[in-house]
């Protein structure tokens, strides 16, 4: 059987072979396998050196100080640490948090947890293209607001918030600003030296690095304080304990270094593939693009189809590995909360497909996808008309 074409880069990416090679050099007896916290011998020193080089690569991509990078097990843990850590530390000062209703579950569920602890959360509703405006953010901030948490790029629809404008608001109101950048880092330029962002969640596996590793950027100037969520050993300046997984960190560092090298070229290439896909579908009637047409990460394309059952459509597209809405929601038949959040009617939302493109996608892949989607959508419409 021929494998389907992989068009689900927003769910995860394959590890770049150059990254896998560096990782494999940090595992066995011949490699750098030591505990980076071992201070008394060369095995530890070498591992620490690799860890700090990786930290520098991650920091360089987003223009921050390496000392502002705290390793975590992924963006989920980084979101938890940022939101619960800040809320807990500042609980005496205020118990109100502002976020949006289309955030990743790692943010929403952390907020729901805090609600059970007496915090109050405002869930902003984005525009129909998935963006939060500085004006609506400003209106939502109160005297007891301690944190704003908004994503950079949405994982289902690809829309990209204007971090510069939103950061102006949070800084002028003296509220901390956390950004989940799991889908944008390495895809869109991020300059933390110019942005008023205080905390930023990162993940390796959306950028051709390994799963199970990520980081939280925690600003030093002005200093951001948070309460650790994982205790023991005092690693990462007390913010996140646990033996550092050298191979994982080296993989993330190498993936981020490569992402920096190719960021512009890859953005152009993926943008051209996106245009090719949308152009190719022009002949097909009755579909719409969800999200923002150009303020977006070009690799994420969310499409809705009139008069088509989403489950049947996904089943019919056996030659394509695509997603309905979001991978996390695929087990349920509920329409995606993100599409609901931007006001897509349920009958269209249930038909939605997320096609996501990346480093190894070719024009031929896109052409195959266009042909398969066009054929199957029309076929399903015909059979539901006669059936
Ligand atoms: C994938 C993703 C996460 C979770 O990242 P993990 O590293 O898999 O924990 C969080 N937020 C967004 C927006 C994501 O796309």
PDB file of N, CA and C and ligand atoms in Angstrom, residues 74-76 79 104 151 155 180 182-183 203 205-206, ligand 1:
ATOM      1  N   UNK A  74       7.451  20.555  26.475  1.00  0.00           N
ATOM      2  CA  UNK A  74       6.715  20.927  25.264  1.00  0.00           C
ATOM      3  C   UNK A  74       5.959  22.215  25.498  1.00  0.00           C
ATOM      4  N   UNK A  75       5.182  22.618  24.504  1.00  0.00           N
ATOM      5  CA  UNK A  75       4.415  23.851  24.652  1.00  0.00           C
ATOM      6  C   UNK A  75       3.277  23.683  25.660  1.00  0.00           C
ATOM      7  N   UNK A  76       2.744  22.470  25.787  1.00  0.00           N
ATOM      8  CA  UNK A  76       1.681  22.235  26.776  1.00  0.00           C
ATOM      9  C   UNK A  76       2.182  22.572  28.170  1.00  0.00           C
ATOM     10  N   UNK A  79       2.795  26.340  28.529  1.00  0.00           N
ATOM     11  CA  UNK A  79       1.538  27.063  28.753  1.00  0.00           C
ATOM     12  C   UNK A  79       1.090  26.929  30.213  1.00  0.00           C
ATOM     13  N   UNK A 104      -5.408  27.220  22.327  1.00  0.00           N
ATOM     14  CA  UNK A 104      -5.133  25.790  22.422  1.00  0.00           C
ATOM     15  C   UNK A 104      -5.654  25.272  23.765  1.00  0.00           C
ATOM     16  N   UNK A 151      -2.634  33.528  21.753  1.00  0.00           N
ATOM     17  CA  UNK A 151      -1.714  32.808  20.875  1.00  0.00           C
ATOM     18  C   UNK A 151      -1.227  33.700  19.742  1.00  0.00           C
ATOM     19  N   UNK A 155      -3.641  27.180  15.717  1.00  0.00           N
ATOM     20  CA  UNK A 155      -3.271  25.886  15.156  1.00  0.00           C
ATOM     21  C   UNK A 155      -4.309  25.296  14.202  1.00  0.00           C
ATOM     22  N   UNK A 180       1.376  31.944  23.238  1.00  0.00           N
ATOM     23  CA  UNK A 180       1.651  30.588  22.773  1.00  0.00           C
ATOM     24  C   UNK A 180       2.087  30.703  21.310  1.00  0.00           C
ATOM     25  N   UNK A 182       3.659  28.199  19.561  1.00  0.00           N
ATOM     26  CA  UNK A 182       4.024  26.864  19.067  1.00  0.00           C
ATOM     27  C   UNK A 182       3.892  26.753  17.548  1.00  0.00           C
ATOM     28  N   UNK A 183       2.900  27.441  16.966  1.00  0.00           N
ATOM     29  CA  UNK A 183       2.683  27.309  15.520  1.00  0.00           C
ATOM     30  C   UNK A 183       3.393  28.386  14.713  1.00  0.00           C
ATOM     31  N   UNK A 203       7.563  24.969  21.110  1.00  0.00           N
ATOM     32  CA  UNK A 203       7.587  23.519  20.985  1.00  0.00           C
ATOM     33  C   UNK A 203       8.567  23.147  19.881  1.00  0.00           C
ATOM     34  N   UNK A 205       8.476  20.085  18.116  1.00  0.00           N
ATOM     35  CA  UNK A 205       8.012  19.137  17.087  1.00  0.00           C
ATOM     36  C   UNK A 205       7.125  19.745  16.000  1.00  0.00           C
ATOM     37  N   UNK A 206       6.811  21.031  16.111  1.00  0.00           N
ATOM     38  CA  UNK A 206       6.099  21.700  15.012  1.00  0.00           C
ATOM     39  C   UNK A 206       7.104  22.337  14.041  1.00  0.00           C
TER      40      UNK A 206
HETATM   41  C1  LIG B   1       1.008  21.768  19.307  1.00  0.00           C
HETATM   42  C2  LIG B   1       0.580  22.954  20.104  1.00  0.00           C
HETATM   43  C3  LIG B   1       0.704  22.969  21.498  1.00  0.00           C
HETATM   44  C4  LIG B   1       1.202  21.783  22.281  1.00  0.00           C
HETATM   45  O1  LIG B   1       2.574  21.608  22.099  1.00  0.00           O
HETATM   46  P1  LIG B   1       3.271  20.268  22.652  1.00  0.00           P
HETATM   47  O2  LIG B   1       4.729  20.557  22.487  1.00  0.00           O
HETATM   48  O3  LIG B   1       2.779  19.174  21.750  1.00  0.00           O
HETATM   49  O4  LIG B   1       2.867  20.089  24.059  1.00  0.00           O
HETATM   50  C5  LIG B   1       0.319  24.106  22.166  1.00  0.00           C
HETATM   51  N1  LIG B   1      -0.175  25.164  21.515  1.00  0.00           N
HETATM   52  C6  LIG B   1      -0.311  25.181  20.176  1.00  0.00           C
HETATM   53  C7  LIG B   1      -0.851  26.396  19.505  1.00  0.00           C
HETATM   54  C8  LIG B   1       0.056  24.074  19.430  1.00  0.00           C
HETATM   55  O5  LIG B   1      -0.112  24.078  18.107  1.00  0.00           O
END
